[in-house]
């Protein structure tokens, strides 16, 4: 059983953290394309262009 996403062929992961601002971002790149999805949490999330993931858009 694989327990790391980077063990999947053509998957690359990058991450950056700003400790002073208590924030960060993780990016997952799929070399051969993928079906996209989003999970938005928090009391005041800031999102941009997530509507583009809506089916039929």
mmCIF file of N, CA and C in Angstrom:
data_model
loop_
_atom_site.group_PDB
_atom_site.id
_atom_site.type_symbol
_atom_site.label_atom_id
_atom_site.label_comp_id
_atom_site.label_asym_id
_atom_site.label_seq_id
_atom_site.Cartn_x
_atom_site.Cartn_y
_atom_site.Cartn_z
ATOM 1 N N UNK A 1 0.847 -1.188 0.000
ATOM 2 C CA UNK A 1 0.000 0.000 0.000
ATOM 3 C C UNK A 1 0.885 1.242 0.000
ATOM 4 N N UNK A 2 0.561 2.189 -0.871
ATOM 5 C CA UNK A 2 1.335 3.428 -0.929
ATOM 6 C C UNK A 2 0.824 4.396 0.127
ATOM 7 N N UNK A 3 1.730 5.037 0.839
ATOM 8 C CA UNK A 3 1.308 6.004 1.848
ATOM 9 C C UNK A 3 1.847 7.400 1.573
ATOM 10 N N UNK A 4 2.431 7.600 0.399
ATOM 11 C CA UNK A 4 2.913 8.921 0.004
ATOM 12 C C UNK A 4 2.408 9.224 -1.395
ATOM 13 N N UNK A 5 1.813 10.390 -1.557
ATOM 14 C CA UNK A 5 1.276 10.755 -2.867
ATOM 15 C C UNK A 5 2.391 10.857 -3.908
ATOM 16 N N UNK A 6 3.602 11.174 -3.482
ATOM 17 C CA UNK A 6 4.708 11.316 -4.428
ATOM 18 C C UNK A 6 5.195 9.976 -4.967
ATOM 19 N N UNK A 7 4.707 8.868 -4.442
ATOM 20 C CA UNK A 7 5.041 7.557 -4.998
ATOM 21 C C UNK A 7 4.233 7.255 -6.255
ATOM 22 N N UNK A 8 3.197 8.032 -6.515
ATOM 23 C CA UNK A 8 2.385 7.863 -7.718
ATOM 24 C C UNK A 8 3.140 8.499 -8.884
ATOM 25 N N UNK A 9 3.301 7.775 -9.996
ATOM 26 C CA UNK A 9 4.027 8.333 -11.144
ATOM 27 C C UNK A 9 3.418 9.653 -11.624
ATOM 28 N N UNK A 10 4.270 10.573 -12.025
ATOM 29 C CA UNK A 10 3.894 11.881 -12.590
ATOM 30 C C UNK A 10 3.223 12.829 -11.607
ATOM 31 N N UNK A 11 3.355 12.604 -10.304
ATOM 32 C CA UNK A 11 2.816 13.509 -9.288
ATOM 33 C C UNK A 11 3.973 14.259 -8.638
ATOM 34 N N UNK A 12 3.857 15.571 -8.586
ATOM 35 C CA UNK A 12 4.855 16.411 -7.921
ATOM 36 C C UNK A 12 4.147 17.254 -6.869
ATOM 37 N N UNK A 13 4.804 17.461 -5.726
ATOM 38 C CA UNK A 13 4.218 18.218 -4.625
ATOM 39 C C UNK A 13 5.185 19.310 -4.198
ATOM 40 N N UNK A 14 4.666 20.505 -3.977
ATOM 41 C CA UNK A 14 5.452 21.615 -3.448
ATOM 42 C C UNK A 14 4.711 22.246 -2.284
ATOM 43 N N UNK A 15 5.449 22.806 -1.348
ATOM 44 C CA UNK A 15 4.818 23.427 -0.182
ATOM 45 C C UNK A 15 5.659 24.609 0.280
ATOM 46 N N UNK A 16 4.984 25.634 0.744
ATOM 47 C CA UNK A 16 5.646 26.795 1.322
ATOM 48 C C UNK A 16 4.875 27.219 2.566
ATOM 49 N N UNK A 17 5.604 27.594 3.608
ATOM 50 C CA UNK A 17 4.986 28.033 4.860
ATOM 51 C C UNK A 17 5.568 29.373 5.266
ATOM 52 N N UNK A 18 4.711 30.260 5.738
ATOM 53 C CA UNK A 18 5.152 31.518 6.329
ATOM 54 C C UNK A 18 4.770 31.465 7.800
ATOM 55 N N UNK A 19 5.720 31.077 8.619
ATOM 56 C CA UNK A 19 5.448 30.893 10.046
ATOM 57 C C UNK A 19 5.010 32.183 10.732
ATOM 58 N N UNK A 20 5.615 33.302 10.353
ATOM 59 C CA UNK A 20 5.283 34.574 10.996
ATOM 60 C C UNK A 20 3.813 34.939 10.786
ATOM 61 N N UNK A 21 3.289 34.651 9.594
ATOM 62 C CA UNK A 21 1.893 34.959 9.283
ATOM 63 C C UNK A 21 0.969 33.778 9.565
ATOM 64 N N UNK A 22 1.527 32.646 9.982
ATOM 65 C CA UNK A 22 0.757 31.438 10.282
ATOM 66 C C UNK A 22 -0.087 30.996 9.085
ATOM 67 N N UNK A 23 0.569 30.889 7.917
ATOM 68 C CA UNK A 23 -0.133 30.493 6.704
ATOM 69 C C UNK A 23 0.782 29.640 5.837
ATOM 70 N N UNK A 24 0.205 28.984 4.876
ATOM 71 C CA UNK A 24 0.989 28.161 3.971
ATOM 72 C C UNK A 24 0.165 27.741 2.771
ATOM 73 N N UNK A 25 0.836 27.084 1.830
ATOM 74 C CA UNK A 25 0.170 26.638 0.615
ATOM 75 C C UNK A 25 0.841 25.360 0.126
ATOM 76 N N UNK A 26 0.043 24.390 -0.256
ATOM 77 C CA UNK A 26 0.545 23.158 -0.851
ATOM 78 C C UNK A 26 -0.001 23.064 -2.269
ATOM 79 N N UNK A 27 0.871 22.692 -3.209
ATOM 80 C CA UNK A 27 0.490 22.553 -4.611
ATOM 81 C C UNK A 27 0.785 21.126 -5.048
ATOM 82 N N UNK A 28 -0.173 20.515 -5.728
ATOM 83 C CA UNK A 28 0.006 19.178 -6.283
ATOM 84 C C UNK A 28 -0.130 19.294 -7.795
ATOM 85 N N UNK A 29 0.910 18.883 -8.523
ATOM 86 C CA UNK A 29 0.899 18.927 -9.983
ATOM 87 C C UNK A 29 0.766 17.514 -10.527
ATOM 88 N N UNK A 30 -0.165 17.341 -11.452
ATOM 89 C CA UNK A 30 -0.387 16.046 -12.092
ATOM 90 C C UNK A 30 0.134 16.137 -13.514
ATOM 91 N N UNK A 31 1.194 15.413 -13.808
ATOM 92 C CA UNK A 31 1.866 15.508 -15.094
ATOM 93 C C UNK A 31 1.005 15.145 -16.285
ATOM 94 N N UNK A 32 0.009 14.302 -16.117
ATOM 95 C CA UNK A 32 -0.792 13.845 -17.243
ATOM 96 C C UNK A 32 -2.241 14.299 -17.153
ATOM 97 N N UNK A 33 -2.524 15.302 -16.340
ATOM 98 C CA UNK A 33 -3.890 15.790 -16.181
ATOM 99 C C UNK A 33 -4.623 15.035 -15.095
ATOM 100 N N UNK A 34 -5.695 15.614 -14.596
ATOM 101 C CA UNK A 34 -6.460 15.000 -13.514
ATOM 102 C C UNK A 34 -7.826 15.664 -13.405
ATOM 103 N N UNK A 35 -8.723 15.013 -12.704
ATOM 104 C CA UNK A 35 -10.011 15.599 -12.364
ATOM 105 C C UNK A 35 -9.795 16.449 -11.123
ATOM 106 N N UNK A 36 -10.242 17.692 -11.156
ATOM 107 C CA UNK A 36 -9.991 18.620 -10.049
ATOM 108 C C UNK A 36 -11.142 18.630 -9.053
ATOM 109 N N UNK A 37 -10.821 18.989 -7.821
ATOM 110 C CA UNK A 37 -11.818 19.149 -6.777
ATOM 111 C C UNK A 37 -11.304 20.139 -5.751
ATOM 112 N N UNK A 38 -12.191 20.619 -4.897
ATOM 113 C CA UNK A 38 -11.786 21.594 -3.886
ATOM 114 C C UNK A 38 -12.593 21.366 -2.613
ATOM 115 N N UNK A 39 -11.959 21.591 -1.483
ATOM 116 C CA UNK A 39 -12.612 21.522 -0.172
ATOM 117 C C UNK A 39 -12.285 22.825 0.535
ATOM 118 N N UNK A 40 -13.297 23.650 0.774
ATOM 119 C CA UNK A 40 -13.088 24.968 1.371
ATOM 120 C C UNK A 40 -13.589 24.928 2.804
ATOM 121 N N UNK A 41 -12.706 25.230 3.735
ATOM 122 C CA UNK A 41 -13.067 25.204 5.152
ATOM 123 C C UNK A 41 -12.681 26.514 5.819
ATOM 124 N N UNK A 42 -13.214 26.721 7.003
ATOM 125 C CA UNK A 42 -12.853 27.893 7.791
ATOM 126 C C UNK A 42 -14.000 28.880 7.890
ATOM 127 N N UNK A 43 -13.868 29.794 8.834
ATOM 128 C CA UNK A 43 -14.938 30.762 9.062
ATOM 129 C C UNK A 43 -14.918 31.912 8.072
ATOM 130 N N UNK A 44 -13.780 32.178 7.449
ATOM 131 C CA UNK A 44 -13.682 33.259 6.469
ATOM 132 C C UNK A 44 -12.666 32.886 5.392
ATOM 133 N N UNK A 45 -12.953 31.838 4.606
ATOM 134 C CA UNK A 45 -11.976 31.423 3.604
ATOM 135 C C UNK A 45 -11.885 32.429 2.464
ATOM 136 N N UNK A 46 -10.707 32.566 1.919
ATOM 137 C CA UNK A 46 -10.506 33.404 0.746
ATOM 138 C C UNK A 46 -10.208 32.500 -0.439
ATOM 139 N N UNK A 47 -11.079 32.479 -1.404
ATOM 140 C CA UNK A 47 -10.871 31.628 -2.572
ATOM 141 C C UNK A 47 -10.874 32.479 -3.826
ATOM 142 N N UNK A 48 -10.343 31.901 -4.872
ATOM 143 C CA UNK A 48 -10.312 32.608 -6.144
ATOM 144 C C UNK A 48 -10.502 31.593 -7.266
ATOM 145 N N UNK A 49 -11.484 31.814 -8.075
ATOM 146 C CA UNK A 49 -11.760 31.027 -9.274
ATOM 147 C C UNK A 49 -12.106 29.571 -9.002
ATOM 148 N N UNK A 50 -12.549 29.244 -7.779
ATOM 149 C CA UNK A 50 -12.963 27.866 -7.520
ATOM 150 C C UNK A 50 -14.246 27.522 -8.276
ATOM 151 N N UNK A 51 -15.003 28.516 -8.680
ATOM 152 C CA UNK A 51 -16.216 28.276 -9.459
ATOM 153 C C UNK A 51 -15.894 27.591 -10.790
ATOM 154 N N UNK A 52 -14.670 27.736 -11.269
ATOM 155 C CA UNK A 52 -14.262 27.091 -12.520
ATOM 156 C C UNK A 52 -14.285 25.574 -12.412
ATOM 157 N N UNK A 53 -14.293 25.032 -11.193
ATOM 158 C CA UNK A 53 -14.322 23.585 -10.997
ATOM 159 C C UNK A 53 -15.741 23.019 -11.049
ATOM 160 N N UNK A 54 -16.755 23.898 -11.101
ATOM 161 C CA UNK A 54 -18.145 23.439 -11.127
ATOM 162 C C UNK A 54 -18.412 22.673 -12.424
ATOM 163 N N UNK A 55 -19.027 21.480 -12.336
ATOM 164 C CA UNK A 55 -19.335 20.713 -13.550
ATOM 165 C C UNK A 55 -20.177 21.536 -14.524
ATOM 166 N N UNK A 56 -19.832 21.473 -15.780
ATOM 167 C CA UNK A 56 -20.580 22.174 -16.809
ATOM 168 C C UNK A 56 -20.217 23.631 -16.982
ATOM 169 N N UNK A 57 -19.243 24.119 -16.230
ATOM 170 C CA UNK A 57 -18.868 25.522 -16.332
ATOM 171 C C UNK A 57 -18.205 25.787 -17.648
#
